[in-house]
Amino acid sequence: MFVPESKINMKSTNPEFGLVLVGGGAKGAYQAGAVKFIAELGLQPNIIAGTSIGALNGAVLSCYGSFYNAAISLYQLWDDLARANILRWNKDPHPFFDPEPIEQMLREAVNAEKLRRGIELWVTVFPSVNIPGLKSSLLINVARVFCGVNAEWFCVRDFPDDETIYKSLLASAAIPLAFPCQNINGQSYVDGGLKDNIPVGALVQRGCKKVIVIHLGYGTPWSRHDFPEQTVIEIRPEQPINKSDTPVIGPVNSLLDFSINRIHELKKRGYEDAKSCLTPLIQTCKSMRDLRDSHNNLIDSTNRLIDDLPL
């Protein structure tokens, strides 16, 4: 994990509450809906970790003073993404998509200086190998995954220059073949989802104990029990989120469908699933707090009766 030495001792104390945003392309609209409900509850994370589209969503959320305002802006931004024709085929087939629309949207939506002062944001990237003249970068990087090469986490606010901040965000979402890799400090990086699509570990190493994870897959093979010292709440799609069950085609179509109807559907589902997941927990916490308050009041009343002088 890369952390600039000049910044390593400048971070705040252990953050109490963190938010993890996983990768999933256009399905990231689901996170916008879920985050909106979280913000309406009055919750505000002290730290965010994201991979791929989760890193881009996290950047928008991190660069606002008010988490509620950030959530509303992210919710609206996804409509803008649908209207912007964000995926355009590249004239040169390598990479497949023109990176300019996403980069332009990122620079318009995320102020690098505000990001440094905002909620602490970590993004996941995967170190890649680029061999001149060889175009099969996807196969190379998949091979590196199985060879045990680990993903890395960048704390975005640690980068002193704006360009490297944007490169780190674009690197986290640089799907091999689809988008170009990004060079940071002499190393090439691609989409962190190749190795670590659910970067709870980035928050654990910062000492964060309470985490909400917003998944973008139905029945994602991941276990909260891998983090026994953390309280992990998972918001998951209650129904399959891919557009179809057709192998390969279904997941790929779901990653790339930025149509306005699809985005509206996903935002609505994210909001409703977050509400379904969190409302019972909030009610349980309130009941426990009320019970504790009643117990404390009873103890206080009993102590006052004991201390009263006899008539």
Coordinates of C-alpha atoms in Angstrom, one line a residue:
M1 CA 0.0 0.0 0.0
F2 CA 1.4 3.4 -1.0
V3 CA 1.2 6.3 1.4
P4 CA 3.5 9.3 0.9
E5 CA 5.9 9.5 3.8
S6 CA 5.3 13.2 4.3
K7 CA 1.6 12.5 5.0
I8 CA 1.6 9.3 6.9
N9 CA 1.6 10.8 10.3
M10 CA -0.8 13.7 9.5
K11 CA -4.1 11.8 9.4
S12 CA -6.8 12.2 12.0
T13 CA -7.4 9.8 14.9
N14 CA -9.1 6.5 14.2
P15 CA -12.4 7.3 12.3
E16 CA -15.5 5.9 14.0
F17 CA -17.8 5.3 11.0
G18 CA -16.9 4.4 7.5
L19 CA -18.6 3.8 4.2
V20 CA -17.5 1.3 1.6
L21 CA -18.6 1.6 -2.1
V22 CA -17.8 -1.4 -4.3
G23 CA -17.3 -1.4 -8.0
G24 CA -19.8 -2.3 -10.7
G25 CA -19.9 0.2 -13.6
A26 CA -23.3 1.7 -14.4
K27 CA -24.8 -0.2 -11.4
G28 CA -23.1 2.5 -9.3
A29 CA -26.4 4.4 -9.6
Y30 CA -27.7 2.0 -7.0
Q31 CA -25.2 3.5 -4.5
A32 CA -26.5 7.0 -5.2
G33 CA -30.0 5.9 -4.0
A34 CA -28.7 4.1 -1.0
V35 CA -26.5 7.0 0.1
K36 CA -29.4 9.4 -0.2
F37 CA -31.3 7.4 2.4
I38 CA -28.3 7.2 4.6
A39 CA -27.9 10.9 4.5
E40 CA -31.6 11.5 5.2
L41 CA -31.0 9.6 8.5
G42 CA -28.5 12.2 9.4
L43 CA -25.6 9.8 9.3
Q44 CA -22.2 11.1 8.1
P45 CA -19.2 8.8 7.6
N46 CA -15.7 9.9 8.8
I47 CA -14.0 7.9 6.1
I48 CA -14.9 6.4 2.7
A49 CA -13.3 3.6 0.7
G50 CA -14.2 2.9 -2.9
T51 CA -13.3 0.7 -5.9
S52 CA -13.9 1.6 -9.5
I53 CA -17.3 3.4 -9.8
G54 CA -17.4 3.3 -6.0
A55 CA -14.2 5.4 -6.0
L56 CA -15.8 7.9 -8.3
N57 CA -19.0 8.0 -6.2
G58 CA -16.8 8.3 -3.1
A59 CA -14.9 11.3 -4.6
V60 CA -18.2 13.2 -5.1
L61 CA -19.3 12.4 -1.6
S62 CA -15.9 13.4 -0.1
C63 CA -15.6 16.9 -1.5
Y64 CA -18.6 18.5 0.1
G65 CA -18.8 20.0 3.6
S66 CA -22.2 18.6 4.2
F67 CA -22.7 14.9 3.5
Y68 CA -26.4 15.4 2.9
N69 CA -25.7 18.0 0.2
A70 CA -23.1 15.6 -1.3
A71 CA -25.6 12.8 -1.4
I72 CA -28.2 15.0 -3.2
S73 CA -25.5 16.1 -5.7
L74 CA -24.5 12.5 -6.4
Y75 CA -28.1 11.5 -6.8
Q76 CA -28.5 14.2 -9.5
L77 CA -25.2 13.6 -11.1
W78 CA -26.3 10.2 -12.2
D79 CA -29.0 11.7 -14.3
D80 CA -26.3 13.9 -15.9
L81 CA -24.3 10.8 -16.6
A82 CA -27.2 9.3 -18.5
R83 CA -27.6 12.4 -20.6
A84 CA -23.9 12.9 -21.3
N85 CA -23.3 9.8 -23.5
I86 CA -20.5 8.9 -21.1
L87 CA -19.5 5.8 -23.0
R88 CA -18.3 6.5 -26.5
W89 CA -16.4 4.1 -28.7
N90 CA -12.8 5.1 -29.3
K91 CA -11.5 5.6 -32.8
D92 CA -8.5 3.6 -31.8
P93 CA -9.7 0.2 -30.6
H94 CA -7.3 0.2 -27.7
P95 CA -8.8 1.1 -25.4
F96 CA -12.3 0.4 -26.5
F97 CA -13.9 3.5 -25.0
D98 CA -12.9 7.2 -25.3
P99 CA -11.7 8.2 -21.8
E100 CA -12.4 11.9 -22.4
P101 CA -16.1 12.0 -21.4
I102 CA -15.5 10.3 -18.0
E103 CA -12.4 12.4 -17.2
Q104 CA -14.3 15.6 -18.1
M105 CA -17.3 14.7 -16.0
L106 CA -15.0 13.8 -13.1
R107 CA -13.1 17.1 -13.2
E108 CA -16.4 19.0 -13.3
A109 CA -18.0 17.1 -10.4
V110 CA -14.9 16.8 -8.1
N111 CA -12.9 19.7 -6.9
A112 CA -9.5 18.4 -6.0
E113 CA -8.7 21.0 -3.3
K114 CA -12.1 20.4 -1.6
L115 CA -11.4 16.7 -1.8
R116 CA -8.2 17.2 0.3
R117 CA -10.2 19.0 3.0
G118 CA -13.2 16.7 2.8
I119 CA -14.1 13.3 4.2
E120 CA -11.0 11.0 4.1
L121 CA -11.2 8.9 0.9
W122 CA -9.3 5.8 0.0
V123 CA -9.4 4.2 -3.4
T124 CA -8.4 0.7 -4.6
V125 CA -6.0 0.3 -7.6
F126 CA -4.2 -2.7 -9.1
P127 CA -0.6 -2.4 -10.3
S128 CA -0.4 -3.4 -13.9
V129 CA 2.3 -4.4 -16.4
N130 CA 2.4 -2.7 -19.8
I131 CA 4.5 -4.5 -22.4
P132 CA 5.1 -2.3 -25.5
G133 CA 3.4 -3.7 -28.6
L134 CA 1.4 -6.2 -26.6
K135 CA -2.3 -5.4 -26.5
S136 CA -3.6 -8.3 -24.3
S137 CA -3.4 -6.3 -21.1
L138 CA -6.5 -7.9 -19.6
L139 CA -5.0 -11.4 -19.8
I140 CA -1.7 -10.1 -18.3
N141 CA -3.4 -8.5 -15.4
V142 CA -5.7 -11.4 -14.7
A143 CA -2.7 -13.6 -14.7
R144 CA -1.1 -11.3 -12.1
V145 CA -4.2 -11.6 -9.9
F146 CA -3.8 -15.4 -9.8
C147 CA -0.1 -15.0 -9.2
G148 CA -0.8 -13.3 -5.9
V149 CA -0.2 -9.6 -6.8
N150 CA -2.2 -7.5 -4.4
A151 CA -4.3 -4.4 -4.9
E152 CA -3.1 -1.2 -3.3
W153 CA -5.0 1.5 -1.5
F154 CA -4.4 5.2 -2.0
C155 CA -5.4 7.9 0.4
V156 CA -6.4 10.5 -2.1
R157 CA -5.9 13.5 0.1
D158 CA -2.2 12.6 0.4
F159 CA -1.4 13.6 -3.1
P160 CA -0.1 17.2 -3.2
D161 CA -1.0 17.9 -6.8
D162 CA -4.4 17.9 -8.5
E163 CA -3.4 15.8 -11.5
T164 CA -2.3 12.9 -9.4
I165 CA -5.6 13.0 -7.5
Y166 CA -7.5 12.7 -10.7
K167 CA -5.2 10.0 -12.0
S168 CA -5.7 7.9 -8.8
L169 CA -9.5 8.1 -9.3
L170 CA -9.3 7.3 -12.9
A171 CA -6.9 4.4 -12.2
S172 CA -9.4 2.8 -9.8
A173 CA -12.0 2.7 -12.6
A174 CA -9.6 1.8 -15.5
I175 CA -11.1 -1.5 -16.6
P176 CA -8.4 -3.2 -18.7
L177 CA -9.0 -2.9 -22.4
A178 CA -12.0 -0.6 -21.8
F179 CA -10.1 2.4 -20.5
P180 CA -6.4 3.4 -20.4
C181 CA -4.2 2.6 -17.4
Q182 CA -2.9 5.5 -15.3
N183 CA 0.7 6.2 -14.4
I184 CA 1.3 7.3 -10.9
N185 CA 4.9 7.8 -9.6
G186 CA 6.3 5.6 -12.3
Q187 CA 3.9 2.7 -11.8
S188 CA 0.9 1.8 -14.1
Y189 CA -2.4 1.1 -12.4
V190 CA -5.8 -0.3 -13.5
D191 CA -9.2 -1.0 -12.0
G192 CA -8.8 -2.1 -8.4
G193 CA -11.8 -4.4 -8.7
L194 CA -9.5 -7.0 -10.3
K195 CA -8.3 -7.9 -6.8
D196 CA -10.2 -6.0 -4.1
N197 CA -13.7 -4.9 -5.1
I198 CA -14.9 -4.5 -1.5
P199 CA -12.1 -2.5 0.2
V200 CA -13.1 -2.8 3.9
G201 CA -9.5 -3.6 4.6
A202 CA -8.6 0.0 3.8
L203 CA -10.8 1.2 6.7
V204 CA -9.7 -1.6 9.0
Q205 CA -6.0 -0.5 8.7
R206 CA -7.2 3.0 9.8
G207 CA -8.8 1.6 12.9
C208 CA -12.4 2.1 11.8
K209 CA -14.8 -0.1 13.8
K210 CA -18.3 0.6 12.2
V211 CA -18.7 0.2 8.5
I212 CA -21.6 0.3 6.0
V213 CA -20.9 -1.6 2.7
I214 CA -23.1 -0.9 -0.3
H215 CA -22.9 -3.9 -2.6
L216 CA -23.7 -3.9 -6.3
G217 CA -24.3 -7.6 -6.7
Y218 CA -27.0 -10.0 -5.6
G219 CA -25.6 -12.6 -3.4
T220 CA -22.0 -11.3 -3.6
P221 CA -19.6 -14.0 -2.3
W222 CA -18.1 -12.0 0.6
S223 CA -18.3 -12.5 4.3
R224 CA -18.3 -9.8 7.0
H225 CA -16.9 -12.5 9.4
D226 CA -13.5 -11.8 7.8
F227 CA -13.5 -8.7 9.9
P228 CA -14.5 -9.9 13.4
E229 CA -13.5 -6.7 15.2
Q230 CA -15.7 -4.5 13.0
T231 CA -19.4 -3.9 13.1
V232 CA -20.4 -4.3 9.4
I233 CA -23.8 -3.5 8.0
E234 CA -24.3 -4.6 4.4
I235 CA -26.8 -3.0 2.0
R236 CA -27.4 -5.5 -0.8
P237 CA -29.8 -5.6 -3.8
E238 CA -32.8 -7.6 -2.5
Q239 CA -33.4 -8.9 -6.1
P240 CA -30.9 -9.7 -8.8
I241 CA -29.4 -6.5 -10.1
N242 CA -28.1 -7.6 -13.5
K243 CA -30.3 -7.0 -16.5
S244 CA -30.4 -10.7 -17.4
D245 CA -29.1 -14.0 -16.2
T246 CA -27.3 -14.7 -19.5
P247 CA -23.7 -15.6 -18.7
V248 CA -21.2 -12.9 -19.5
I249 CA -23.7 -10.9 -21.6
G250 CA -26.0 -10.1 -18.6
P251 CA -23.2 -8.8 -16.3
V252 CA -21.5 -6.8 -19.2
N253 CA -24.8 -5.2 -20.2
S254 CA -25.4 -4.2 -16.6
L255 CA -22.0 -2.6 -16.3
L256 CA -22.4 -0.5 -19.4
D257 CA -26.1 0.5 -19.4
F258 CA -26.2 4.2 -18.5
S259 CA -29.7 4.8 -20.0
I260 CA -31.9 7.2 -18.0
N261 CA -34.6 4.6 -17.3
R262 CA -32.0 2.1 -16.0
I263 CA -30.4 4.7 -13.8
H264 CA -33.7 5.8 -12.3
E265 CA -34.6 2.2 -11.6
L266 CA -31.3 1.5 -9.8
K267 CA -31.4 4.7 -7.8
K268 CA -34.9 3.8 -6.6
R269 CA -33.9 0.3 -5.7
G270 CA -30.8 1.5 -3.8
Y271 CA -32.9 3.9 -1.8
E272 CA -35.6 1.3 -1.0
D273 CA -33.1 -1.5 -0.1
A274 CA -31.2 0.9 2.2
K275 CA -34.5 1.8 3.9
S276 CA -35.4 -1.8 4.2
C277 CA -32.0 -2.7 5.7
L278 CA -31.4 0.3 8.0
T279 CA -34.9 1.1 9.3
P280 CA -35.2 -2.0 11.6
L281 CA -31.7 -1.4 12.9
I282 CA -32.5 2.2 13.7
Q283 CA -35.7 1.2 15.4
T284 CA -33.9 -1.5 17.4
C285 CA -31.2 1.0 18.5
K286 CA -34.0 3.5 19.5
S287 CA -35.8 0.8 21.6
M288 CA -32.6 -0.2 23.3
R289 CA -31.8 3.5 24.1
D290 CA -35.3 4.0 25.4
L291 CA -34.9 0.9 27.6
R292 CA -31.6 2.1 28.9
D293 CA -33.0 5.5 29.7
S294 CA -35.9 4.0 31.5
H295 CA -33.5 1.8 33.5
N296 CA -31.3 4.7 34.4
N297 CA -34.4 6.8 35.4
L298 CA -35.6 3.9 37.7
I299 CA -32.1 3.7 39.3
D300 CA -32.1 7.5 39.9
S301 CA -35.6 7.4 41.4
T302 CA -34.7 4.5 43.7
N303 CA -31.6 6.3 44.9
R304 CA -33.6 9.4 45.7
L305 CA -36.1 7.4 47.7
I306 CA -33.3 5.8 49.6
D307 CA -31.7 9.1 50.4
D308 CA -35.0 10.8 51.5
L309 CA -35.3 11.5 55.2
P310 CA -38.0 9.5 56.9
L311 CA -41.2 11.4 57.6

